[in-house]
Amino acid sequence: MRKSLLLLMAIVLTFTLAACGGGKNTPSNTTGDKGNNASQGASGGQNTPTDTKQLEGSILAVGSSALQPLVEQASKKFMEKAEYSKITVLVQGGGSGTGLTQVAEGQSDIGNSDIFAEEKFKDADASKAEGLVDHQVGVVAMAAVANPGAGVDNLTKQQLVDIFTGKVKNWKEIGGADQKIVLVNRPASSGTRKTFETYALGQSTEDLPEAIQEESSGNVKKLVAETPGAIGYLALSYLDQTVTVIKYDGVDATEENVVDGKYPVWAYQHMYTKGEPNEVVKAFLDFMISPEVQDNDVVELGYIPASKMKISRDVKGTVTQK
């Protein structure tokens, strides 16, 4: 009887130990399965959102005052976008020559210009142009403007030449009021001046002692509007009712006439970089040529999208039909 009892206790003890051993192994296996599932979820990425890299940095764009209003307005919209909120864009004027020089020397990220770099950098400086990359963001037309009291709204090419070379000194000599002509000019570094001289006058002019010289288009408009007898020239983006826009050989400075090639005083709007732009600068340049800017800001501010032009013009001034 005692042997039977001992045998029964041995059997019970065996089953108890087996049960305990199985319990220790089961949690270990369960934990392993959960670890594998977590690892697959992280590596597979199916349930984990992918973070988009947000660009961060600063951009300095310097140069053309004719292009400045567009770049300033577009830069504000650019910086307001969530994906570009960590990018700061600073826009300065100073003229096309200044913009091209600063970008070529690495002092700015973008050089805004109304002229091709090859027009600025010639002869010994030609290599500077070779290192620059051209990004065209539109077209701007330019027109002679006069104080409303001058009494003239149309001038021929020769009359403009005579005015800006000092041969004609009073508006009455060309059918206007009896007022002394006051020249408001831009400095030699100005792309607006270069464009006006090339395509309106057909020649370069000297700085006359009696002429007023202004660094920015905004100041030119203000002086012409407020000074009796004054004449200057402006990009269409600056025109308003305070000045009289002068027809060129009877042709109005309108978008339609520029696009068709009837009005010759226009220029591409260039944003140059030294070499290919980095990803921050490229993001801004891509925004400048996006439909959001080209179909809205460009048109609103009086520029012309380059895609609308029915003609093209190279650095030598040769015009071809598209």
PDB file of C-alpha atoms in Angstrom:
ATOM      1  CA  MET A   1       0.000   0.000   0.000  1.00  0.00           C
ATOM      2  CA  ARG A   2       2.836   2.314   0.968  1.00  0.00           C
ATOM      3  CA  LYS A   3       4.658   1.533  -2.285  1.00  0.00           C
ATOM      4  CA  SER A   4       1.531   2.386  -4.275  1.00  0.00           C
ATOM      5  CA  LEU A   5       1.228   5.682  -2.489  1.00  0.00           C
ATOM      6  CA  LEU A   6       4.849   6.590  -3.201  1.00  0.00           C
ATOM      7  CA  LEU A   7       4.420   5.675  -6.858  1.00  0.00           C
ATOM      8  CA  LEU A   8       1.331   7.876  -7.142  1.00  0.00           C
ATOM      9  CA  MET A   9       3.166  10.845  -5.584  1.00  0.00           C
ATOM     10  CA  ALA A  10       6.073  10.408  -8.010  1.00  0.00           C
ATOM     11  CA  ILE A  11       3.714  10.487 -10.981  1.00  0.00           C
ATOM     12  CA  VAL A  12       2.002  13.677  -9.712  1.00  0.00           C
ATOM     13  CA  LEU A  13       5.383  15.330  -9.117  1.00  0.00           C
ATOM     14  CA  THR A  14       6.519  14.504 -12.658  1.00  0.00           C
ATOM     15  CA  PHE A  15       3.435  16.117 -14.231  1.00  0.00           C
ATOM     16  CA  THR A  16       3.820  19.204 -12.037  1.00  0.00           C
ATOM     17  CA  LEU A  17       7.427  19.761 -13.114  1.00  0.00           C
ATOM     18  CA  ALA A  18       6.475  19.292 -16.758  1.00  0.00           C
ATOM     19  CA  ALA A  19       3.738  21.872 -16.439  1.00  0.00           C
ATOM     20  CA  CYS A  20       6.097  24.423 -14.832  1.00  0.00           C
ATOM     21  CA  GLY A  21       8.716  23.896 -17.498  1.00  0.00           C
ATOM     22  CA  GLY A  22       6.165  24.472 -20.256  1.00  0.00           C
ATOM     23  CA  GLY A  23       5.034  27.683 -18.570  1.00  0.00           C
ATOM     24  CA  LYS A  24       8.551  29.103 -18.649  1.00  0.00           C
ATOM     25  CA  ASN A  25       8.976  28.417 -22.347  1.00  0.00           C
ATOM     26  CA  THR A  26       5.631  29.813 -23.443  1.00  0.00           C
ATOM     27  CA  PRO A  27       6.220  33.465 -22.397  1.00  0.00           C
ATOM     28  CA  SER A  28       9.647  33.352 -24.024  1.00  0.00           C
ATOM     29  CA  ASN A  29       8.143  32.314 -27.367  1.00  0.00           C
ATOM     30  CA  THR A  30       5.356  34.901 -27.128  1.00  0.00           C
ATOM     31  CA  THR A  31       7.820  37.687 -26.451  1.00  0.00           C
ATOM     32  CA  GLY A  32       9.886  36.659 -29.436  1.00  0.00           C
ATOM     33  CA  ASP A  33       6.881  36.820 -31.763  1.00  0.00           C
ATOM     34  CA  LYS A  34       5.976  40.314 -30.580  1.00  0.00           C
ATOM     35  CA  GLY A  35       9.537  41.488 -31.078  1.00  0.00           C
ATOM     36  CA  ASN A  36       9.556  40.203 -34.654  1.00  0.00           C
ATOM     37  CA  ASN A  37       6.269  41.950 -35.435  1.00  0.00           C
ATOM     38  CA  ALA A  38       7.547  45.294 -34.066  1.00  0.00           C
ATOM     39  CA  SER A  39      10.752  44.986 -36.038  1.00  0.00           C
ATOM     40  CA  GLN A  40       8.852  44.278 -39.270  1.00  0.00           C
ATOM     41  CA  GLY A  41       6.601  47.289 -38.699  1.00  0.00           C
ATOM     42  CA  ALA A  42       9.574  49.665 -38.306  1.00  0.00           C
ATOM     43  CA  SER A  43      11.577  48.327 -41.216  1.00  0.00           C
ATOM     44  CA  GLY A  44       8.611  47.930 -43.536  1.00  0.00           C
ATOM     45  CA  GLY A  45       7.477  51.498 -42.836  1.00  0.00           C
ATOM     46  CA  GLN A  46       3.895  50.645 -43.824  1.00  0.00           C
ATOM     47  CA  ASN A  47       2.389  52.129 -40.672  1.00  0.00           C
ATOM     48  CA  THR A  48       5.022  54.831 -40.041  1.00  0.00           C
ATOM     49  CA  PRO A  49       4.621  58.256 -41.765  1.00  0.00           C
ATOM     50  CA  THR A  50       7.622  59.338 -43.835  1.00  0.00           C
ATOM     51  CA  ASP A  51       9.076  62.713 -42.794  1.00  0.00           C
ATOM     52  CA  THR A  52       9.724  65.125 -45.694  1.00  0.00           C
ATOM     53  CA  LYS A  53      12.966  67.064 -45.344  1.00  0.00           C
ATOM     54  CA  GLN A  54      12.253  70.762 -44.849  1.00  0.00           C
ATOM     55  CA  LEU A  55      14.733  73.026 -46.572  1.00  0.00           C
ATOM     56  CA  GLU A  56      16.460  75.604 -44.432  1.00  0.00           C
ATOM     57  CA  GLY A  57      18.760  78.493 -45.295  1.00  0.00           C
ATOM     58  CA  SER A  58      18.978  82.028 -46.636  1.00  0.00           C
ATOM     59  CA  ILE A  59      19.067  83.572 -50.114  1.00  0.00           C
ATOM     60  CA  LEU A  60      20.430  86.969 -51.125  1.00  0.00           C
ATOM     61  CA  ALA A  61      19.232  88.277 -54.494  1.00  0.00           C
ATOM     62  CA  VAL A  62      20.811  91.547 -55.684  1.00  0.00           C
ATOM     63  CA  GLY A  63      20.614  93.660 -58.826  1.00  0.00           C
ATOM     64  CA  SER A  64      18.063  94.950 -61.317  1.00  0.00           C
ATOM     65  CA  SER A  65      15.584  97.458 -59.909  1.00  0.00           C
ATOM     66  CA  ALA A  66      13.315  96.689 -62.886  1.00  0.00           C
ATOM     67  CA  LEU A  67      13.066  93.073 -61.728  1.00  0.00           C
ATOM     68  CA  GLN A  68      13.030  93.907 -58.021  1.00  0.00           C
ATOM     69  CA  PRO A  69       9.228  94.316 -57.585  1.00  0.00           C
ATOM     70  CA  LEU A  70       8.565  90.837 -58.988  1.00  0.00           C
ATOM     71  CA  VAL A  71      11.271  89.109 -56.959  1.00  0.00           C
ATOM     72  CA  GLU A  72      10.171  90.870 -53.771  1.00  0.00           C
ATOM     73  CA  GLN A  73       6.521  89.953 -54.192  1.00  0.00           C
ATOM     74  CA  ALA A  74       7.256  86.358 -55.168  1.00  0.00           C
ATOM     75  CA  SER A  75       9.723  85.932 -52.290  1.00  0.00           C
ATOM     76  CA  LYS A  76       7.062  86.887 -49.740  1.00  0.00           C
ATOM     77  CA  LYS A  77       4.696  84.239 -51.094  1.00  0.00           C
ATOM     78  CA  PHE A  78       7.541  81.728 -51.176  1.00  0.00           C
ATOM     79  CA  MET A  79       8.459  82.265 -47.518  1.00  0.00           C
ATOM     80  CA  GLU A  80       4.795  82.004 -46.454  1.00  0.00           C
ATOM     81  CA  LYS A  81       4.608  78.423 -47.696  1.00  0.00           C
ATOM     82  CA  ALA A  82       4.956  75.849 -44.928  1.00  0.00           C
ATOM     83  CA  GLU A  83       7.604  73.837 -46.758  1.00  0.00           C
ATOM     84  CA  TYR A  84       9.792  76.942 -47.237  1.00  0.00           C
ATOM     85  CA  SER A  85       9.108  78.682 -43.930  1.00  0.00           C
ATOM     86  CA  LYS A  86      12.693  78.070 -42.782  1.00  0.00           C
ATOM     87  CA  ILE A  87      14.150  79.856 -45.812  1.00  0.00           C
ATOM     88  CA  THR A  88      14.795  83.604 -45.712  1.00  0.00           C
ATOM     89  CA  VAL A  89      14.959  85.541 -48.988  1.00  0.00           C
ATOM     90  CA  LEU A  90      16.488  89.033 -48.970  1.00  0.00           C
ATOM     91  CA  VAL A  91      16.083  91.149 -52.122  1.00  0.00           C
ATOM     92  CA  GLN A  92      18.178  94.235 -52.877  1.00  0.00           C
ATOM     93  CA  GLY A  93      18.446  96.598 -55.851  1.00  0.00           C
ATOM     94  CA  GLY A  94      21.573  98.360 -57.036  1.00  0.00           C
ATOM     95  CA  GLY A  95      21.319  97.747 -60.774  1.00  0.00           C
ATOM     96  CA  SER A  96      22.048  94.830 -63.087  1.00  0.00           C
ATOM     97  CA  GLY A  97      25.781  95.485 -63.160  1.00  0.00           C
ATOM     98  CA  THR A  98      25.961  95.319 -59.385  1.00  0.00           C
ATOM     99  CA  GLY A  99      23.923  92.124 -59.319  1.00  0.00           C
ATOM    100  CA  LEU A 100      26.086  90.412 -61.916  1.00  0.00           C
ATOM    101  CA  THR A 101      29.306  91.491 -60.220  1.00  0.00           C
ATOM    102  CA  GLN A 102      28.194  90.346 -56.786  1.00  0.00           C
ATOM    103  CA  VAL A 103      26.987  86.924 -57.921  1.00  0.00           C
ATOM    104  CA  ALA A 104      30.152  86.384 -59.987  1.00  0.00           C
ATOM    105  CA  GLU A 105      32.277  87.200 -56.946  1.00  0.00           C
ATOM    106  CA  GLY A 106      30.208  85.007 -54.637  1.00  0.00           C
ATOM    107  CA  GLN A 107      28.832  87.930 -52.614  1.00  0.00           C
ATOM    108  CA  SER A 108      25.209  87.062 -53.426  1.00  0.00           C
ATOM    109  CA  ASP A 109      23.335  83.883 -54.300  1.00  0.00           C
ATOM    110  CA  ILE A 110      21.410  85.411 -57.207  1.00  0.00           C
ATOM    111  CA  GLY A 111      22.254  88.275 -59.538  1.00  0.00           C
ATOM    112  CA  ASN A 112      19.105  89.896 -60.966  1.00  0.00           C
ATOM    113  CA  SER A 113      19.722  91.451 -64.363  1.00  0.00           C
ATOM    114  CA  ASP A 114      17.983  93.021 -67.363  1.00  0.00           C
ATOM    115  CA  ILE A 115      20.946  92.159 -69.569  1.00  0.00           C
ATOM    116  CA  PHE A 116      22.871  89.037 -70.485  1.00  0.00           C
ATOM    117  CA  ALA A 117      25.973  88.436 -68.393  1.00  0.00           C
ATOM    118  CA  GLU A 118      27.998  88.487 -71.628  1.00  0.00           C
ATOM    119  CA  GLU A 119      26.970  92.126 -72.115  1.00  0.00           C
ATOM    120  CA  LYS A 120      28.446  93.043 -68.746  1.00  0.00           C
ATOM    121  CA  PHE A 121      31.574  90.879 -68.725  1.00  0.00           C
ATOM    122  CA  LYS A 122      33.643  91.328 -71.857  1.00  0.00           C
ATOM    123  CA  ASP A 123      37.253  91.000 -72.959  1.00  0.00           C
ATOM    124  CA  ALA A 124      39.425  90.283 -69.900  1.00  0.00           C
ATOM    125  CA  ASP A 125      36.337  89.685 -67.741  1.00  0.00           C
ATOM    126  CA  ALA A 126      34.635  87.298 -70.183  1.00  0.00           C
ATOM    127  CA  SER A 127      35.460  84.280 -68.022  1.00  0.00           C
ATOM    128  CA  LYS A 128      33.174  85.635 -65.289  1.00  0.00           C
ATOM    129  CA  ALA A 129      30.186  85.260 -67.594  1.00  0.00           C
ATOM    130  CA  GLU A 130      31.149  81.691 -68.457  1.00  0.00           C
ATOM    131  CA  GLY A 131      30.781  80.662 -64.832  1.00  0.00           C
ATOM    132  CA  LEU A 132      27.249  82.030 -64.476  1.00  0.00           C
ATOM    133  CA  VAL A 133      24.036  80.097 -65.113  1.00  0.00           C
ATOM    134  CA  ASP A 134      21.104  82.016 -66.623  1.00  0.00           C
ATOM    135  CA  HIS A 135      17.579  81.539 -65.245  1.00  0.00           C
ATOM    136  CA  GLN A 136      15.083  83.625 -67.261  1.00  0.00           C
ATOM    137  CA  VAL A 137      11.917  84.428 -65.336  1.00  0.00           C
ATOM    138  CA  GLY A 138      10.135  86.797 -67.703  1.00  0.00           C
ATOM    139  CA  VAL A 139      10.296  89.745 -70.068  1.00  0.00           C
ATOM    140  CA  VAL A 140      10.034  93.439 -69.261  1.00  0.00           C
ATOM    141  CA  ALA A 141       9.369  96.313 -71.638  1.00  0.00           C
ATOM    142  CA  MET A 142      10.727  99.793 -71.012  1.00  0.00           C
ATOM    143  CA  ALA A 143       9.438 103.151 -72.123  1.00  0.00           C
ATOM    144  CA  ALA A 144      10.432 106.793 -72.051  1.00  0.00           C
ATOM    145  CA  VAL A 145       8.304 108.709 -69.545  1.00  0.00           C
ATOM    146  CA  ALA A 146       7.810 112.449 -69.155  1.00  0.00           C
ATOM    147  CA  ASN A 147       6.286 114.850 -66.695  1.00  0.00           C
ATOM    148  CA  PRO A 148       2.645 115.346 -67.752  1.00  0.00           C
ATOM    149  CA  GLY A 149       3.256 119.061 -68.217  1.00  0.00           C
ATOM    150  CA  ALA A 150       5.761 118.491 -71.048  1.00  0.00           C
ATOM    151  CA  GLY A 151       2.920 118.237 -73.544  1.00  0.00           C
ATOM    152  CA  VAL A 152       4.398 115.322 -75.544  1.00  0.00           C
ATOM    153  CA  ASP A 153       3.263 111.698 -75.726  1.00  0.00           C
ATOM    154  CA  ASN A 154       5.077 110.477 -78.857  1.00  0.00           C
ATOM    155  CA  LEU A 155       8.719 110.726 -79.893  1.00  0.00           C
ATOM    156  CA  THR A 156      10.745 109.322 -82.751  1.00  0.00           C
ATOM    157  CA  LYS A 157      13.982 107.469 -82.243  1.00  0.00           C
ATOM    158  CA  GLN A 158      15.949 110.484 -83.476  1.00  0.00           C
ATOM    159  CA  GLN A 159      14.125 112.861 -81.148  1.00  0.00           C
ATOM    160  CA  LEU A 160      14.967 110.628 -78.200  1.00  0.00           C
ATOM    161  CA  VAL A 161      18.608 110.530 -79.268  1.00  0.00           C
ATOM    162  CA  ASP A 162      18.663 114.335 -79.540  1.00  0.00           C
ATOM    163  CA  ILE A 163      17.160 114.661 -76.046  1.00  0.00           C
ATOM    164  CA  PHE A 164      19.487 112.213 -74.321  1.00  0.00           C
ATOM    165  CA  THR A 165      22.584 113.614 -76.033  1.00  0.00           C
ATOM    166  CA  GLY A 166      21.656 117.183 -75.100  1.00  0.00           C
ATOM    167  CA  LYS A 167      20.981 118.508 -78.608  1.00  0.00           C
ATOM    168  CA  VAL A 168      17.343 119.335 -77.818  1.00  0.00           C
ATOM    169  CA  LYS A 169      16.996 121.276 -74.575  1.00  0.00           C
ATOM    170  CA  ASN A 170      13.415 122.579 -74.602  1.00  0.00           C
ATOM    171  CA  TRP A 171      10.159 120.690 -75.208  1.00  0.00           C
ATOM    172  CA  LYS A 172       8.915 123.389 -77.578  1.00  0.00           C
ATOM    173  CA  GLU A 173      11.621 122.332 -80.064  1.00  0.00           C
ATOM    174  CA  ILE A 174       9.755 119.053 -80.601  1.00  0.00           C
ATOM    175  CA  GLY A 175       6.165 120.276 -80.346  1.00  0.00           C
ATOM    176  CA  GLY A 176       5.754 120.374 -76.571  1.00  0.00           C
ATOM    177  CA  ALA A 177       5.426 123.041 -73.902  1.00  0.00           C
ATOM    178  CA  ASP A 178       7.903 125.881 -73.480  1.00  0.00           C
ATOM    179  CA  GLN A 179       9.799 124.090 -70.724  1.00  0.00           C
ATOM    180  CA  LYS A 180      13.413 123.208 -70.192  1.00  0.00           C
ATOM    181  CA  ILE A 181      14.050 119.470 -70.571  1.00  0.00           C
ATOM    182  CA  VAL A 182      15.362 117.889 -67.383  1.00  0.00           C
ATOM    183  CA  LEU A 183      17.064 114.520 -67.956  1.00  0.00           C
ATOM    184  CA  VAL A 184      16.658 111.872 -65.263  1.00  0.00           C
ATOM    185  CA  ASN A 185      19.110 109.104 -66.066  1.00  0.00           C
ATOM    186  CA  ARG A 186      20.292 105.847 -64.517  1.00  0.00           C
ATOM    187  CA  PRO A 187      23.949 105.025 -63.780  1.00  0.00           C
ATOM    188  CA  ALA A 188      26.098 103.161 -66.276  1.00  0.00           C
ATOM    189  CA  SER A 189      25.708  99.944 -64.256  1.00  0.00           C
ATOM    190  CA  SER A 190      21.946  99.951 -64.799  1.00  0.00           C
ATOM    191  CA  GLY A 191      20.486  97.228 -67.001  1.00  0.00           C
ATOM    192  CA  THR A 192      17.448  99.420 -67.634  1.00  0.00           C
ATOM    193  CA  ARG A 193      19.739 102.109 -69.041  1.00  0.00           C
ATOM    194  CA  LYS A 194      21.629  99.566 -71.135  1.00  0.00           C
ATOM    195  CA  THR A 195      18.386  98.200 -72.580  1.00  0.00           C
ATOM    196  CA  PHE A 196      16.988 101.671 -73.284  1.00  0.00           C
ATOM    197  CA  GLU A 197      20.184 102.847 -74.976  1.00  0.00           C
ATOM    198  CA  THR A 198      20.538  99.664 -77.033  1.00  0.00           C
ATOM    199  CA  TYR A 199      16.973  99.268 -78.275  1.00  0.00           C
ATOM    200  CA  ALA A 200      15.498 102.785 -78.067  1.00  0.00           C
ATOM    201  CA  LEU A 201      18.489 105.003 -78.875  1.00  0.00           C
ATOM    202  CA  GLY A 202      20.661 102.535 -80.741  1.00  0.00           C
ATOM    203  CA  GLN A 203      23.764 103.961 -79.070  1.00  0.00           C
ATOM    204  CA  SER A 204      25.416 104.602 -75.733  1.00  0.00           C
ATOM    205  CA  THR A 205      25.282 108.092 -74.273  1.00  0.00           C
ATOM    206  CA  GLU A 206      27.546 110.100 -72.011  1.00  0.00           C
ATOM    207  CA  ASP A 207      26.520 111.384 -68.615  1.00  0.00           C
ATOM    208  CA  LEU A 208      25.612 115.012 -69.185  1.00  0.00           C
ATOM    209  CA  PRO A 209      26.588 117.465 -66.412  1.00  0.00           C
ATOM    210  CA  GLU A 210      23.068 118.869 -66.131  1.00  0.00           C
ATOM    211  CA  ALA A 211      21.353 115.466 -65.941  1.00  0.00           C
ATOM    212  CA  ILE A 212      20.052 113.977 -62.709  1.00  0.00           C
ATOM    213  CA  GLN A 213      21.247 110.436 -62.043  1.00  0.00           C
ATOM    214  CA  GLU A 214      19.249 108.077 -59.855  1.00  0.00           C
ATOM    215  CA  GLU A 215      20.127 104.608 -58.573  1.00  0.00           C
ATOM    216  CA  SER A 216      16.610 103.160 -58.638  1.00  0.00           C
ATOM    217  CA  SER A 217      13.622 103.107 -60.946  1.00  0.00           C
ATOM    218  CA  GLY A 218      11.374 104.104 -58.070  1.00  0.00           C
ATOM    219  CA  ASN A 219      13.280 107.360 -57.620  1.00  0.00           C
ATOM    220  CA  VAL A 220      13.241 108.003 -61.370  1.00  0.00           C
ATOM    221  CA  LYS A 221       9.447 107.780 -61.414  1.00  0.00           C
ATOM    222  CA  LYS A 222       9.117 110.084 -58.413  1.00  0.00           C
ATOM    223  CA  LEU A 223      11.426 112.722 -59.908  1.00  0.00           C
ATOM    224  CA  VAL A 224       9.827 112.647 -63.357  1.00  0.00           C
ATOM    225  CA  ALA A 225       6.366 112.933 -61.822  1.00  0.00           C
ATOM    226  CA  GLU A 226       7.326 115.883 -59.588  1.00  0.00           C
ATOM    227  CA  THR A 227       9.815 117.811 -61.767  1.00  0.00           C
ATOM    228  CA  PRO A 228       8.463 120.113 -64.517  1.00  0.00           C
ATOM    229  CA  GLY A 229      10.004 119.250 -67.901  1.00  0.00           C
ATOM    230  CA  ALA A 230      11.527 115.980 -66.700  1.00  0.00           C
ATOM    231  CA  ILE A 231      12.034 112.894 -68.863  1.00  0.00           C
ATOM    232  CA  GLY A 232      13.396 109.464 -67.978  1.00  0.00           C
ATOM    233  CA  TYR A 233      12.686 105.811 -68.727  1.00  0.00           C
ATOM    234  CA  LEU A 234      11.083 103.035 -66.741  1.00  0.00           C
ATOM    235  CA  ALA A 235      10.118  99.404 -66.895  1.00  0.00           C
ATOM    236  CA  LEU A 236       6.405  98.939 -67.485  1.00  0.00           C
ATOM    237  CA  SER A 237       6.141  97.452 -64.000  1.00  0.00           C
ATOM    238  CA  TYR A 238       6.655 100.975 -62.587  1.00  0.00           C
ATOM    239  CA  LEU A 239       4.203 102.882 -64.764  1.00  0.00           C
ATOM    240  CA  ASP A 240       1.183 104.679 -63.340  1.00  0.00           C
ATOM    241  CA  GLN A 241      -0.880 107.819 -63.898  1.00  0.00           C
ATOM    242  CA  THR A 242       1.723 110.143 -62.376  1.00  0.00           C
ATOM    243  CA  VAL A 243       3.841 110.115 -65.554  1.00  0.00           C
ATOM    244  CA  THR A 244       3.149 110.288 -69.291  1.00  0.00           C
ATOM    245  CA  VAL A 245       4.232 107.166 -71.172  1.00  0.00           C
ATOM    246  CA  ILE A 246       5.861 108.135 -74.485  1.00  0.00           C
ATOM    247  CA  LYS A 247       5.053 106.185 -77.642  1.00  0.00           C
ATOM    248  CA  TYR A 248       8.100 105.047 -79.600  1.00  0.00           C
ATOM    249  CA  ASP A 249       7.773 106.033 -83.270  1.00  0.00           C
ATOM    250  CA  GLY A 250       4.004 105.925 -82.763  1.00  0.00           C
ATOM    251  CA  VAL A 251       3.982 102.464 -81.166  1.00  0.00           C
ATOM    252  CA  ASP A 252       2.584 101.996 -77.665  1.00  0.00           C
ATOM    253  CA  ALA A 253       4.609 100.100 -75.090  1.00  0.00           C
ATOM    254  CA  THR A 254       2.037  97.348 -74.572  1.00  0.00           C
ATOM    255  CA  GLU A 255       2.333  93.643 -73.924  1.00  0.00           C
ATOM    256  CA  GLU A 256       0.723  92.808 -77.270  1.00  0.00           C
ATOM    257  CA  ASN A 257       3.196  94.952 -79.214  1.00  0.00           C
ATOM    258  CA  VAL A 258       6.154  93.484 -77.327  1.00  0.00           C
ATOM    259  CA  VAL A 259       4.992  89.886 -77.817  1.00  0.00           C
ATOM    260  CA  ASP A 260       4.484  90.436 -81.558  1.00  0.00           C
ATOM    261  CA  GLY A 261       7.828  92.195 -81.982  1.00  0.00           C
ATOM    262  CA  LYS A 262       6.354  95.587 -82.910  1.00  0.00           C
ATOM    263  CA  TYR A 263       7.762  97.360 -79.867  1.00  0.00           C
ATOM    264  CA  PRO A 264      11.554  96.860 -79.631  1.00  0.00           C
ATOM    265  CA  VAL A 265      12.447  98.223 -76.191  1.00  0.00           C
ATOM    266  CA  TRP A 266      12.338  95.121 -73.991  1.00  0.00           C
ATOM    267  CA  ALA A 267      14.629  92.716 -72.201  1.00  0.00           C
ATOM    268  CA  TYR A 268      14.621  89.294 -70.617  1.00  0.00           C
ATOM    269  CA  GLN A 269      14.593  89.234 -66.845  1.00  0.00           C
ATOM    270  CA  HIS A 270      17.533  87.098 -65.743  1.00  0.00           C
ATOM    271  CA  MET A 271      18.289  85.589 -62.345  1.00  0.00           C
ATOM    272  CA  TYR A 272      21.898  84.398 -62.526  1.00  0.00           C
ATOM    273  CA  THR A 273      23.624  81.937 -60.212  1.00  0.00           C
ATOM    274  CA  LYS A 274      27.312  81.108 -60.000  1.00  0.00           C
ATOM    275  CA  GLY A 275      27.252  77.560 -61.264  1.00  0.00           C
ATOM    276  CA  GLU A 276      24.234  75.361 -60.646  1.00  0.00           C
ATOM    277  CA  PRO A 277      22.206  76.530 -57.633  1.00  0.00           C
ATOM    278  CA  ASN A 278      22.080  74.619 -54.362  1.00  0.00           C
ATOM    279  CA  GLU A 279      18.785  73.014 -53.361  1.00  0.00           C
ATOM    280  CA  VAL A 280      17.591  76.039 -51.380  1.00  0.00           C
ATOM    281  CA  VAL A 281      18.214  78.541 -54.194  1.00  0.00           C
ATOM    282  CA  LYS A 282      16.852  76.070 -56.770  1.00  0.00           C
ATOM    283  CA  ALA A 283      13.601  75.787 -54.817  1.00  0.00           C
ATOM    284  CA  PHE A 284      13.123  79.554 -55.069  1.00  0.00           C
ATOM    285  CA  LEU A 285      14.058  79.705 -58.762  1.00  0.00           C
ATOM    286  CA  ASP A 286      11.642  76.850 -59.508  1.00  0.00           C
ATOM    287  CA  PHE A 287       8.949  78.812 -57.693  1.00  0.00           C
ATOM    288  CA  MET A 288       9.716  81.890 -59.829  1.00  0.00           C
ATOM    289  CA  ILE A 289       8.903  79.984 -63.039  1.00  0.00           C
ATOM    290  CA  SER A 290       5.944  78.083 -61.583  1.00  0.00           C
ATOM    291  CA  PRO A 291       2.415  78.777 -62.894  1.00  0.00           C
ATOM    292  CA  GLU A 292       1.583  80.339 -59.527  1.00  0.00           C
ATOM    293  CA  VAL A 293       4.041  83.173 -60.199  1.00  0.00           C
ATOM    294  CA  GLN A 294       4.053  83.271 -64.009  1.00  0.00           C
ATOM    295  CA  ASP A 295       0.253  83.369 -64.377  1.00  0.00           C
ATOM    296  CA  ASN A 296      -0.344  85.773 -61.518  1.00  0.00           C
ATOM    297  CA  ASP A 297       2.476  87.926 -60.146  1.00  0.00           C
ATOM    298  CA  VAL A 298       4.278  88.322 -63.480  1.00  0.00           C
ATOM    299  CA  VAL A 299       1.137  89.547 -65.244  1.00  0.00           C
ATOM    300  CA  GLU A 300      -0.177  91.552 -62.287  1.00  0.00           C
ATOM    301  CA  LEU A 301       3.037  93.570 -61.997  1.00  0.00           C
ATOM    302  CA  GLY A 302       3.302  94.401 -65.700  1.00  0.00           C
ATOM    303  CA  TYR A 303       5.861  91.824 -66.805  1.00  0.00           C
ATOM    304  CA  ILE A 304       5.381  89.315 -69.610  1.00  0.00           C
ATOM    305  CA  PRO A 305       5.825  85.542 -69.235  1.00  0.00           C
ATOM    306  CA  ALA A 306       8.677  84.521 -71.545  1.00  0.00           C
ATOM    307  CA  SER A 307       6.508  81.650 -72.804  1.00  0.00           C
ATOM    308  CA  LYS A 308       4.112  84.147 -74.410  1.00  0.00           C
ATOM    309  CA  MET A 309       6.742  85.745 -76.629  1.00  0.00           C
ATOM    310  CA  LYS A 310       6.337  85.057 -80.341  1.00  0.00           C
ATOM    311  CA  ILE A 311       9.928  86.124 -80.924  1.00  0.00           C
ATOM    312  CA  SER A 312      13.250  85.477 -79.228  1.00  0.00           C
ATOM    313  CA  ARG A 313      16.388  87.588 -79.004  1.00  0.00           C
ATOM    314  CA  ASP A 314      19.941  86.462 -78.352  1.00  0.00           C
ATOM    315  CA  VAL A 315      22.818  88.246 -76.647  1.00  0.00           C
ATOM    316  CA  LYS A 316      23.804  89.905 -79.944  1.00  0.00           C
ATOM    317  CA  GLY A 317      20.324  91.355 -80.335  1.00  0.00           C
ATOM    318  CA  THR A 318      19.341  89.102 -83.218  1.00  0.00           C
ATOM    319  CA  VAL A 319      15.575  88.581 -83.255  1.00  0.00           C
ATOM    320  CA  THR A 320      14.015  85.384 -84.592  1.00  0.00           C
ATOM    321  CA  GLN A 321      10.430  84.183 -84.863  1.00  0.00           C
ATOM    322  CA  LYS A 322       9.528  81.266 -82.641  1.00  0.00           C
TER     323      LYS A 322
END
